[in-house]
Amino acid sequence: MIRPIALTALALAATSFAHADDLVDPLGDDRFLFAVGGFRSDFDTNIRVDSERLGRGTDFGFERDLGLDSTDSLARYEAALRIADRHRISVTYFDATREKSARIQRAIEFGDLRYDVDLRLNGQFDARVAEMLYHYAVYRSERVRAEALIGVHQLTLRARLAAELAGTGEAAVGVAKASGPLPVLGTSVFVKLSDRWRFDFHAQALEARVGDFSGRVLDLRTGFTFRIADHFDAGLYFNRFDLDLDLEKRSWSGTLDFDYHGPQLTLAARF
């Protein structure tokens, strides 16, 4: 009698595991995703560029001192591949490039250059971030998928100042640039609310030193996704990105504090 009961229990257990592997979680059963998001974000960009000749540079803000718009739009692109039921990889990219000219109200020391009060300056700041992540689903059900993330943010940063002189064009051009990786850890949680609605939460953060980069990155995104059709979604999220760096590169010795936050509208295709 014991042997048939044991065999029945094993069969039920095997069936249960098979169903667990075959279940459709809140991300559905599509293997590929491509998404395009548009932001209307509030920016805050503060930097310092030091010099061996002049010493510590001036802490200044591109929005505060150079008149860059504190609110601007940018695009964000994402692609993801599900390589197994619990395993995904994703790549995200955004480019925040902005430029503005203004007459400065205080002197600014930028690397080996000094810009005096009332000089008209053209300021440019470029931040390009490529994010590469591996996702592992630590919990899966038909209504909830919870993932642990590990990956890297590849940063490409460039700040440029140039004096605008009447009749002679630009002069005293200063450029600071840096690039390198910052590792991140994080989590993603997807909750199925109905056949068409889903709640998403994403968080990545880490403070680390990698070569001549040291600092902290924080990337938060939360909101709702609506399934428009079988293979198309629309999402409305709130996104916050914060990057604090100390740099010791030859091309940029100093600091950077760059962050943006605001709503994001995303359209995604799944197949």
PDB file of C-alpha atoms in Angstrom:
ATOM      1  CA  MET A   1       0.000   0.000   0.000  1.00  0.00           C
ATOM      2  CA  ILE A   2       2.862   2.382   0.845  1.00  0.00           C
ATOM      3  CA  ARG A   3       4.507   1.931  -2.567  1.00  0.00           C
ATOM      4  CA  PRO A   4       1.443   3.085  -4.628  1.00  0.00           C
ATOM      5  CA  ILE A   5       1.006   6.117  -2.325  1.00  0.00           C
ATOM      6  CA  ALA A   6       4.698   7.043  -2.747  1.00  0.00           C
ATOM      7  CA  LEU A   7       4.469   6.706  -6.524  1.00  0.00           C
ATOM      8  CA  THR A   8       1.316   8.850  -6.558  1.00  0.00           C
ATOM      9  CA  ALA A   9       3.061  11.539  -4.454  1.00  0.00           C
ATOM     10  CA  LEU A  10       6.055  11.554  -6.807  1.00  0.00           C
ATOM     11  CA  ALA A  11       3.773  11.881  -9.814  1.00  0.00           C
ATOM     12  CA  LEU A  12       1.917  14.802  -8.235  1.00  0.00           C
ATOM     13  CA  ALA A  13       5.202  16.508  -7.349  1.00  0.00           C
ATOM     14  CA  ALA A  14       6.499  16.070 -10.900  1.00  0.00           C
ATOM     15  CA  THR A  15       3.250  17.497 -12.290  1.00  0.00           C
ATOM     16  CA  SER A  16       3.515  20.463  -9.912  1.00  0.00           C
ATOM     17  CA  PHE A  17       7.090  21.246 -11.023  1.00  0.00           C
ATOM     18  CA  ALA A  18       6.096  20.906 -14.669  1.00  0.00           C
ATOM     19  CA  HIS A  19       3.257  23.385 -14.154  1.00  0.00           C
ATOM     20  CA  ALA A  20       5.647  25.747 -12.340  1.00  0.00           C
ATOM     21  CA  ASP A  21       8.018  25.659 -15.311  1.00  0.00           C
ATOM     22  CA  ASP A  22       5.165  26.126 -17.803  1.00  0.00           C
ATOM     23  CA  LEU A  23       3.331  28.902 -15.974  1.00  0.00           C
ATOM     24  CA  VAL A  24       2.879  32.274 -17.663  1.00  0.00           C
ATOM     25  CA  ASP A  25       4.058  34.987 -15.277  1.00  0.00           C
ATOM     26  CA  PRO A  26       3.192  38.724 -15.511  1.00  0.00           C
ATOM     27  CA  LEU A  27       5.765  39.259 -18.293  1.00  0.00           C
ATOM     28  CA  GLY A  28       3.943  36.785 -20.520  1.00  0.00           C
ATOM     29  CA  ASP A  29       5.659  34.143 -22.630  1.00  0.00           C
ATOM     30  CA  ASP A  30       7.303  36.419 -25.237  1.00  0.00           C
ATOM     31  CA  ARG A  31      11.071  36.069 -25.670  1.00  0.00           C
ATOM     32  CA  PHE A  32      11.997  39.494 -27.077  1.00  0.00           C
ATOM     33  CA  LEU A  33      11.126  43.033 -26.053  1.00  0.00           C
ATOM     34  CA  PHE A  34      11.956  46.371 -27.632  1.00  0.00           C
ATOM     35  CA  ALA A  35      10.766  49.583 -25.985  1.00  0.00           C
ATOM     36  CA  VAL A  36      11.083  53.317 -26.643  1.00  0.00           C
ATOM     37  CA  GLY A  37      10.415  55.779 -23.858  1.00  0.00           C
ATOM     38  CA  GLY A  38      10.037  59.539 -23.834  1.00  0.00           C
ATOM     39  CA  PHE A  39      10.812  61.664 -20.753  1.00  0.00           C
ATOM     40  CA  ARG A  40       9.885  65.142 -19.611  1.00  0.00           C
ATOM     41  CA  SER A  41      12.441  65.471 -16.853  1.00  0.00           C
ATOM     42  CA  ASP A  42      13.789  67.957 -14.332  1.00  0.00           C
ATOM     43  CA  PHE A  43      17.600  68.128 -14.449  1.00  0.00           C
ATOM     44  CA  ASP A  44      20.247  69.180 -11.949  1.00  0.00           C
ATOM     45  CA  THR A  45      23.876  69.128 -13.164  1.00  0.00           C
ATOM     46  CA  ASN A  46      26.722  70.271 -10.902  1.00  0.00           C
ATOM     47  CA  ILE A  47      30.411  69.760 -11.659  1.00  0.00           C
ATOM     48  CA  ARG A  48      33.921  70.738 -10.656  1.00  0.00           C
ATOM     49  CA  VAL A  49      37.067  70.407 -12.774  1.00  0.00           C
ATOM     50  CA  ASP A  50      40.385  70.778 -10.912  1.00  0.00           C
ATOM     51  CA  SER A  51      43.791  71.778 -12.248  1.00  0.00           C
ATOM     52  CA  GLU A  52      47.372  71.010 -11.261  1.00  0.00           C
ATOM     53  CA  ARG A  53      48.198  74.662 -12.031  1.00  0.00           C
ATOM     54  CA  LEU A  54      45.196  76.488 -10.488  1.00  0.00           C
ATOM     55  CA  GLY A  55      44.230  73.911  -7.870  1.00  0.00           C
ATOM     56  CA  ARG A  56      40.628  73.202  -6.928  1.00  0.00           C
ATOM     57  CA  GLY A  57      38.144  74.358  -9.535  1.00  0.00           C
ATOM     58  CA  THR A  58      34.811  76.114  -9.041  1.00  0.00           C
ATOM     59  CA  ASP A  59      31.740  74.108  -8.080  1.00  0.00           C
ATOM     60  CA  PHE A  60      29.079  75.336 -10.489  1.00  0.00           C
ATOM     61  CA  GLY A  61      25.756  74.265 -11.913  1.00  0.00           C
ATOM     62  CA  PHE A  62      24.927  74.166 -15.595  1.00  0.00           C
ATOM     63  CA  GLU A  63      21.307  75.058 -14.862  1.00  0.00           C
ATOM     64  CA  ARG A  64      22.061  77.584 -12.112  1.00  0.00           C
ATOM     65  CA  ASP A  65      25.100  79.365 -13.596  1.00  0.00           C
ATOM     66  CA  LEU A  66      24.863  78.783 -17.347  1.00  0.00           C
ATOM     67  CA  GLY A  67      21.106  78.860 -17.865  1.00  0.00           C
ATOM     68  CA  LEU A  68      20.584  75.326 -19.174  1.00  0.00           C
ATOM     69  CA  ASP A  69      16.885  74.481 -19.096  1.00  0.00           C
ATOM     70  CA  SER A  70      16.094  72.680 -15.857  1.00  0.00           C
ATOM     71  CA  THR A  71      13.249  70.865 -17.651  1.00  0.00           C
ATOM     72  CA  ASP A  72      13.912  69.061 -20.916  1.00  0.00           C
ATOM     73  CA  SER A  73      12.942  65.964 -22.897  1.00  0.00           C
ATOM     74  CA  LEU A  74      14.983  62.901 -23.719  1.00  0.00           C
ATOM     75  CA  ALA A  75      14.502  59.412 -25.097  1.00  0.00           C
ATOM     76  CA  ARG A  76      15.343  56.043 -23.569  1.00  0.00           C
ATOM     77  CA  TYR A  77      15.697  52.769 -25.514  1.00  0.00           C
ATOM     78  CA  GLU A  78      15.483  49.250 -24.102  1.00  0.00           C
ATOM     79  CA  ALA A  79      15.865  45.742 -25.508  1.00  0.00           C
ATOM     80  CA  ALA A  80      15.491  42.502 -23.550  1.00  0.00           C
ATOM     81  CA  LEU A  81      15.837  38.789 -24.255  1.00  0.00           C
ATOM     82  CA  ARG A  82      14.369  35.977 -22.143  1.00  0.00           C
ATOM     83  CA  ILE A  83      16.913  33.158 -22.402  1.00  0.00           C
ATOM     84  CA  ALA A  84      15.009  30.808 -20.043  1.00  0.00           C
ATOM     85  CA  ASP A  85      11.946  30.938 -17.779  1.00  0.00           C
ATOM     86  CA  ARG A  86      13.900  32.552 -14.944  1.00  0.00           C
ATOM     87  CA  HIS A  87      16.688  34.256 -16.893  1.00  0.00           C
ATOM     88  CA  ARG A  88      16.671  37.522 -18.879  1.00  0.00           C
ATOM     89  CA  ILE A  89      19.259  39.951 -20.179  1.00  0.00           C
ATOM     90  CA  SER A  90      18.540  43.575 -21.032  1.00  0.00           C
ATOM     91  CA  VAL A  91      20.265  46.611 -22.531  1.00  0.00           C
ATOM     92  CA  THR A  92      19.094  50.202 -22.012  1.00  0.00           C
ATOM     93  CA  TYR A  93      20.510  53.412 -23.494  1.00  0.00           C
ATOM     94  CA  PHE A  94      19.838  57.111 -23.086  1.00  0.00           C
ATOM     95  CA  ASP A  95      21.623  60.275 -24.187  1.00  0.00           C
ATOM     96  CA  ALA A  96      21.150  63.546 -22.286  1.00  0.00           C
ATOM     97  CA  THR A  97      22.910  66.171 -24.431  1.00  0.00           C
ATOM     98  CA  ARG A  98      22.167  69.828 -23.677  1.00  0.00           C
ATOM     99  CA  GLU A  99      23.654  73.230 -24.547  1.00  0.00           C
ATOM    100  CA  LYS A 100      23.042  76.879 -23.608  1.00  0.00           C
ATOM    101  CA  SER A 101      24.814  80.271 -23.598  1.00  0.00           C
ATOM    102  CA  ALA A 102      24.588  82.811 -20.781  1.00  0.00           C
ATOM    103  CA  ARG A 103      26.425  85.755 -19.250  1.00  0.00           C
ATOM    104  CA  ILE A 104      27.938  84.458 -16.006  1.00  0.00           C
ATOM    105  CA  GLN A 105      27.379  86.293 -12.724  1.00  0.00           C
ATOM    106  CA  ARG A 106      30.507  84.987 -10.988  1.00  0.00           C
ATOM    107  CA  ALA A 107      33.988  83.862 -11.956  1.00  0.00           C
ATOM    108  CA  ILE A 108      34.382  80.171 -12.849  1.00  0.00           C
ATOM    109  CA  GLU A 109      37.638  78.216 -12.777  1.00  0.00           C
ATOM    110  CA  PHE A 110      37.357  75.200 -15.071  1.00  0.00           C
ATOM    111  CA  GLY A 111      40.532  73.135 -15.306  1.00  0.00           C
ATOM    112  CA  ASP A 112      43.376  75.416 -16.401  1.00  0.00           C
ATOM    113  CA  LEU A 113      40.996  78.195 -17.479  1.00  0.00           C
ATOM    114  CA  ARG A 114      39.388  81.066 -15.590  1.00  0.00           C
ATOM    115  CA  TYR A 115      36.251  82.774 -16.898  1.00  0.00           C
ATOM    116  CA  ASP A 116      35.610  86.213 -15.369  1.00  0.00           C
ATOM    117  CA  VAL A 117      32.342  87.771 -14.229  1.00  0.00           C
ATOM    118  CA  ASP A 118      30.034  89.084 -16.973  1.00  0.00           C
ATOM    119  CA  LEU A 119      31.699  86.986 -19.681  1.00  0.00           C
ATOM    120  CA  ARG A 120      29.321  85.241 -22.060  1.00  0.00           C
ATOM    121  CA  LEU A 121      29.849  81.482 -21.916  1.00  0.00           C
ATOM    122  CA  ASN A 122      28.566  78.640 -24.022  1.00  0.00           C
ATOM    123  CA  GLY A 123      28.110  75.513 -21.906  1.00  0.00           C
ATOM    124  CA  GLN A 124      27.536  71.966 -23.145  1.00  0.00           C
ATOM    125  CA  PHE A 125      26.996  68.836 -21.096  1.00  0.00           C
ATOM    126  CA  ASP A 126      26.643  65.327 -22.528  1.00  0.00           C
ATOM    127  CA  ALA A 127      25.777  62.241 -20.480  1.00  0.00           C
ATOM    128  CA  ARG A 128      25.418  58.934 -22.315  1.00  0.00           C
ATOM    129  CA  VAL A 129      24.559  55.848 -20.304  1.00  0.00           C
ATOM    130  CA  ALA A 130      24.424  52.272 -21.604  1.00  0.00           C
ATOM    131  CA  GLU A 131      23.016  49.861 -19.044  1.00  0.00           C
ATOM    132  CA  MET A 132      23.601  46.094 -19.333  1.00  0.00           C
ATOM    133  CA  LEU A 133      21.807  43.798 -16.874  1.00  0.00           C
ATOM    134  CA  TYR A 134      21.323  40.120 -16.093  1.00  0.00           C
ATOM    135  CA  HIS A 135      17.957  39.283 -14.457  1.00  0.00           C
ATOM    136  CA  TYR A 136      17.186  36.164 -12.412  1.00  0.00           C
ATOM    137  CA  ALA A 137      13.608  35.490 -11.247  1.00  0.00           C
ATOM    138  CA  VAL A 138      13.859  34.517  -7.586  1.00  0.00           C
ATOM    139  CA  TYR A 139      10.069  34.135  -7.418  1.00  0.00           C
ATOM    140  CA  ARG A 140       7.504  33.395 -10.127  1.00  0.00           C
ATOM    141  CA  SER A 141       3.768  32.913 -10.076  1.00  0.00           C
ATOM    142  CA  GLU A 142       0.919  33.751 -12.427  1.00  0.00           C
ATOM    143  CA  ARG A 143       0.484  37.121 -10.695  1.00  0.00           C
ATOM    144  CA  VAL A 144       3.970  38.067  -9.470  1.00  0.00           C
ATOM    145  CA  ARG A 145       7.511  37.934 -10.860  1.00  0.00           C
ATOM    146  CA  ALA A 146      10.360  39.151  -8.624  1.00  0.00           C
ATOM    147  CA  GLU A 147      13.872  39.435 -10.074  1.00  0.00           C
ATOM    148  CA  ALA A 148      17.372  40.044  -8.751  1.00  0.00           C
ATOM    149  CA  LEU A 149      19.618  42.105 -11.043  1.00  0.00           C
ATOM    150  CA  ILE A 150      23.339  42.483 -11.544  1.00  0.00           C
ATOM    151  CA  GLY A 151      25.030  44.516 -14.230  1.00  0.00           C
ATOM    152  CA  VAL A 152      26.946  47.614 -15.205  1.00  0.00           C
ATOM    153  CA  HIS A 153      26.317  51.197 -16.310  1.00  0.00           C
ATOM    154  CA  GLN A 154      28.805  52.243 -18.981  1.00  0.00           C
ATOM    155  CA  LEU A 155      29.177  56.021 -18.660  1.00  0.00           C
ATOM    156  CA  THR A 156      30.367  58.505 -21.291  1.00  0.00           C
ATOM    157  CA  LEU A 157      30.532  62.053 -19.907  1.00  0.00           C
ATOM    158  CA  ARG A 158      31.650  65.349 -21.456  1.00  0.00           C
ATOM    159  CA  ALA A 159      31.514  68.950 -20.229  1.00  0.00           C
ATOM    160  CA  ARG A 160      32.562  71.898 -22.402  1.00  0.00           C
ATOM    161  CA  LEU A 161      32.840  75.645 -21.742  1.00  0.00           C
ATOM    162  CA  ALA A 162      33.772  78.294 -24.288  1.00  0.00           C
ATOM    163  CA  ALA A 163      33.885  82.073 -24.089  1.00  0.00           C
ATOM    164  CA  GLU A 164      31.830  83.826 -26.773  1.00  0.00           C
ATOM    165  CA  LEU A 165      33.688  86.956 -27.942  1.00  0.00           C
ATOM    166  CA  ALA A 166      32.017  89.447 -30.267  1.00  0.00           C
ATOM    167  CA  GLY A 167      33.538  89.347 -33.744  1.00  0.00           C
ATOM    168  CA  THR A 168      36.057  86.604 -32.971  1.00  0.00           C
ATOM    169  CA  GLY A 169      33.848  83.592 -32.270  1.00  0.00           C
ATOM    170  CA  GLU A 170      34.759  81.195 -29.473  1.00  0.00           C
ATOM    171  CA  ALA A 171      37.892  81.419 -27.342  1.00  0.00           C
ATOM    172  CA  ALA A 172      39.307  79.789 -24.207  1.00  0.00           C
ATOM    173  CA  VAL A 173      37.613  76.452 -24.874  1.00  0.00           C
ATOM    174  CA  GLY A 174      37.772  74.009 -21.981  1.00  0.00           C
ATOM    175  CA  VAL A 175      36.726  70.363 -22.177  1.00  0.00           C
ATOM    176  CA  ALA A 176      36.478  67.712 -19.454  1.00  0.00           C
ATOM    177  CA  LYS A 177      35.555  64.160 -20.374  1.00  0.00           C
ATOM    178  CA  ALA A 178      35.469  60.755 -18.761  1.00  0.00           C
ATOM    179  CA  SER A 179      34.181  57.283 -19.528  1.00  0.00           C
ATOM    180  CA  GLY A 180      34.065  54.019 -17.653  1.00  0.00           C
ATOM    181  CA  PRO A 181      31.864  51.390 -16.008  1.00  0.00           C
ATOM    182  CA  LEU A 182      30.006  51.460 -12.694  1.00  0.00           C
ATOM    183  CA  PRO A 183      28.555  48.148 -11.415  1.00  0.00           C
ATOM    184  CA  VAL A 184      24.973  47.989 -10.104  1.00  0.00           C
ATOM    185  CA  LEU A 185      22.779  45.615  -8.130  1.00  0.00           C
ATOM    186  CA  GLY A 186      19.013  45.789  -8.088  1.00  0.00           C
ATOM    187  CA  THR A 187      15.583  44.262  -8.240  1.00  0.00           C
ATOM    188  CA  SER A 188      12.510  44.282 -10.470  1.00  0.00           C
ATOM    189  CA  VAL A 189       8.985  43.330  -9.406  1.00  0.00           C
ATOM    190  CA  PHE A 190       6.061  42.839 -11.798  1.00  0.00           C
ATOM    191  CA  VAL A 191       2.518  42.388 -10.439  1.00  0.00           C
ATOM    192  CA  LYS A 192      -0.355  41.390 -12.710  1.00  0.00           C
ATOM    193  CA  LEU A 193      -3.410  43.441 -11.734  1.00  0.00           C
ATOM    194  CA  SER A 194      -5.737  42.215 -14.497  1.00  0.00           C
ATOM    195  CA  ASP A 195      -5.537  40.753 -17.990  1.00  0.00           C
ATOM    196  CA  ARG A 196      -4.403  44.145 -19.330  1.00  0.00           C
ATOM    197  CA  TRP A 197      -2.897  46.040 -16.370  1.00  0.00           C
ATOM    198  CA  ARG A 198       0.423  45.439 -14.593  1.00  0.00           C
ATOM    199  CA  PHE A 199       2.338  47.252 -11.858  1.00  0.00           C
ATOM    200  CA  ASP A 200       6.132  47.511 -12.342  1.00  0.00           C
ATOM    201  CA  PHE A 201       8.879  48.484  -9.905  1.00  0.00           C
ATOM    202  CA  HIS A 202      12.598  48.689 -10.783  1.00  0.00           C
ATOM    203  CA  ALA A 203      15.494  49.768  -8.573  1.00  0.00           C
ATOM    204  CA  GLN A 204      19.256  49.722  -9.143  1.00  0.00           C
ATOM    205  CA  ALA A 205      21.944  51.156  -6.908  1.00  0.00           C
ATOM    206  CA  LEU A 206      25.535  50.692  -5.842  1.00  0.00           C
ATOM    207  CA  GLU A 207      28.405  52.718  -4.445  1.00  0.00           C
ATOM    208  CA  ALA A 208      31.765  51.539  -5.728  1.00  0.00           C
ATOM    209  CA  ARG A 209      35.249  52.464  -6.876  1.00  0.00           C
ATOM    210  CA  VAL A 210      36.389  51.179 -10.268  1.00  0.00           C
ATOM    211  CA  GLY A 211      39.811  52.415 -11.385  1.00  0.00           C
ATOM    212  CA  ASP A 212      39.777  56.219 -11.399  1.00  0.00           C
ATOM    213  CA  PHE A 213      35.965  56.291 -11.034  1.00  0.00           C
ATOM    214  CA  SER A 214      34.367  56.280  -7.598  1.00  0.00           C
ATOM    215  CA  GLY A 215      30.816  57.141  -6.745  1.00  0.00           C
ATOM    216  CA  ARG A 216      27.190  56.132  -6.560  1.00  0.00           C
ATOM    217  CA  VAL A 217      24.463  55.457  -9.093  1.00  0.00           C
ATOM    218  CA  LEU A 218      20.744  55.218  -8.306  1.00  0.00           C
ATOM    219  CA  ASP A 219      18.095  54.359 -10.900  1.00  0.00           C
ATOM    220  CA  LEU A 220      14.432  54.029  -9.836  1.00  0.00           C
ATOM    221  CA  ARG A 221      11.411  53.481 -12.054  1.00  0.00           C
ATOM    222  CA  THR A 222       7.866  52.614 -11.035  1.00  0.00           C
ATOM    223  CA  GLY A 223       4.467  52.785 -12.705  1.00  0.00           C
ATOM    224  CA  PHE A 224       1.857  50.913 -14.677  1.00  0.00           C
ATOM    225  CA  THR A 225       1.828  49.000 -17.964  1.00  0.00           C
ATOM    226  CA  PHE A 226      -1.265  48.555 -20.130  1.00  0.00           C
ATOM    227  CA  ARG A 227      -1.460  45.805 -22.743  1.00  0.00           C
ATOM    228  CA  ILE A 228      -2.801  47.473 -25.895  1.00  0.00           C
ATOM    229  CA  ALA A 229      -2.819  44.271 -27.954  1.00  0.00           C
ATOM    230  CA  ASP A 230      -1.315  40.780 -27.790  1.00  0.00           C
ATOM    231  CA  HIS A 231       2.232  41.987 -28.499  1.00  0.00           C
ATOM    232  CA  PHE A 232       2.115  45.707 -27.679  1.00  0.00           C
ATOM    233  CA  ASP A 233       2.250  47.561 -24.342  1.00  0.00           C
ATOM    234  CA  ALA A 234       2.080  51.170 -23.204  1.00  0.00           C
ATOM    235  CA  GLY A 235       3.572  52.232 -19.896  1.00  0.00           C
ATOM    236  CA  LEU A 236       3.454  55.336 -17.713  1.00  0.00           C
ATOM    237  CA  TYR A 237       6.215  55.530 -15.112  1.00  0.00           C
ATOM    238  CA  PHE A 238       8.004  57.877 -12.771  1.00  0.00           C
ATOM    239  CA  ASN A 239      11.773  57.679 -13.219  1.00  0.00           C
ATOM    240  CA  ARG A 240      14.626  59.025 -11.084  1.00  0.00           C
ATOM    241  CA  PHE A 241      18.294  58.759 -12.024  1.00  0.00           C
ATOM    242  CA  ASP A 242      21.059  60.060  -9.752  1.00  0.00           C
ATOM    243  CA  LEU A 243      24.797  59.888 -10.447  1.00  0.00           C
ATOM    244  CA  ASP A 244      27.439  61.160  -7.989  1.00  0.00           C
ATOM    245  CA  LEU A 245      31.068  60.749  -9.033  1.00  0.00           C
ATOM    246  CA  ASP A 246      34.571  61.594  -7.904  1.00  0.00           C
ATOM    247  CA  LEU A 247      36.922  61.496 -10.878  1.00  0.00           C
ATOM    248  CA  GLU A 248      40.689  61.234 -10.957  1.00  0.00           C
ATOM    249  CA  LYS A 249      41.248  61.040 -14.678  1.00  0.00           C
ATOM    250  CA  ARG A 250      43.781  63.053 -16.621  1.00  0.00           C
ATOM    251  CA  SER A 251      40.963  64.412 -18.783  1.00  0.00           C
ATOM    252  CA  TRP A 252      38.715  65.184 -15.787  1.00  0.00           C
ATOM    253  CA  SER A 253      39.860  65.488 -12.198  1.00  0.00           C
ATOM    254  CA  GLY A 254      36.998  66.686 -10.014  1.00  0.00           C
ATOM    255  CA  THR A 255      33.377  65.844  -9.289  1.00  0.00           C
ATOM    256  CA  LEU A 256      30.017  65.365 -10.992  1.00  0.00           C
ATOM    257  CA  ASP A 257      26.509  65.366  -9.513  1.00  0.00           C
ATOM    258  CA  PHE A 258      23.952  64.666 -12.240  1.00  0.00           C
ATOM    259  CA  ASP A 259      20.336  63.719 -11.706  1.00  0.00           C
ATOM    260  CA  TYR A 260      16.981  63.882 -13.415  1.00  0.00           C
ATOM    261  CA  HIS A 261      13.469  62.875 -12.452  1.00  0.00           C
ATOM    262  CA  GLY A 262      10.082  62.987 -14.095  1.00  0.00           C
ATOM    263  CA  PRO A 263       7.354  61.066 -15.928  1.00  0.00           C
ATOM    264  CA  GLN A 264       8.139  58.589 -18.678  1.00  0.00           C
ATOM    265  CA  LEU A 265       5.810  57.292 -21.385  1.00  0.00           C
ATOM    266  CA  THR A 266       6.921  54.006 -22.996  1.00  0.00           C
ATOM    267  CA  LEU A 267       5.723  51.973 -25.968  1.00  0.00           C
ATOM    268  CA  ALA A 268       6.911  48.354 -26.158  1.00  0.00           C
ATOM    269  CA  ALA A 269       6.694  45.524 -28.691  1.00  0.00           C
ATOM    270  CA  ARG A 270       6.963  41.883 -27.552  1.00  0.00           C
ATOM    271  CA  PHE A 271       7.409  38.808 -29.727  1.00  0.00           C
TER     272      PHE A 271
END
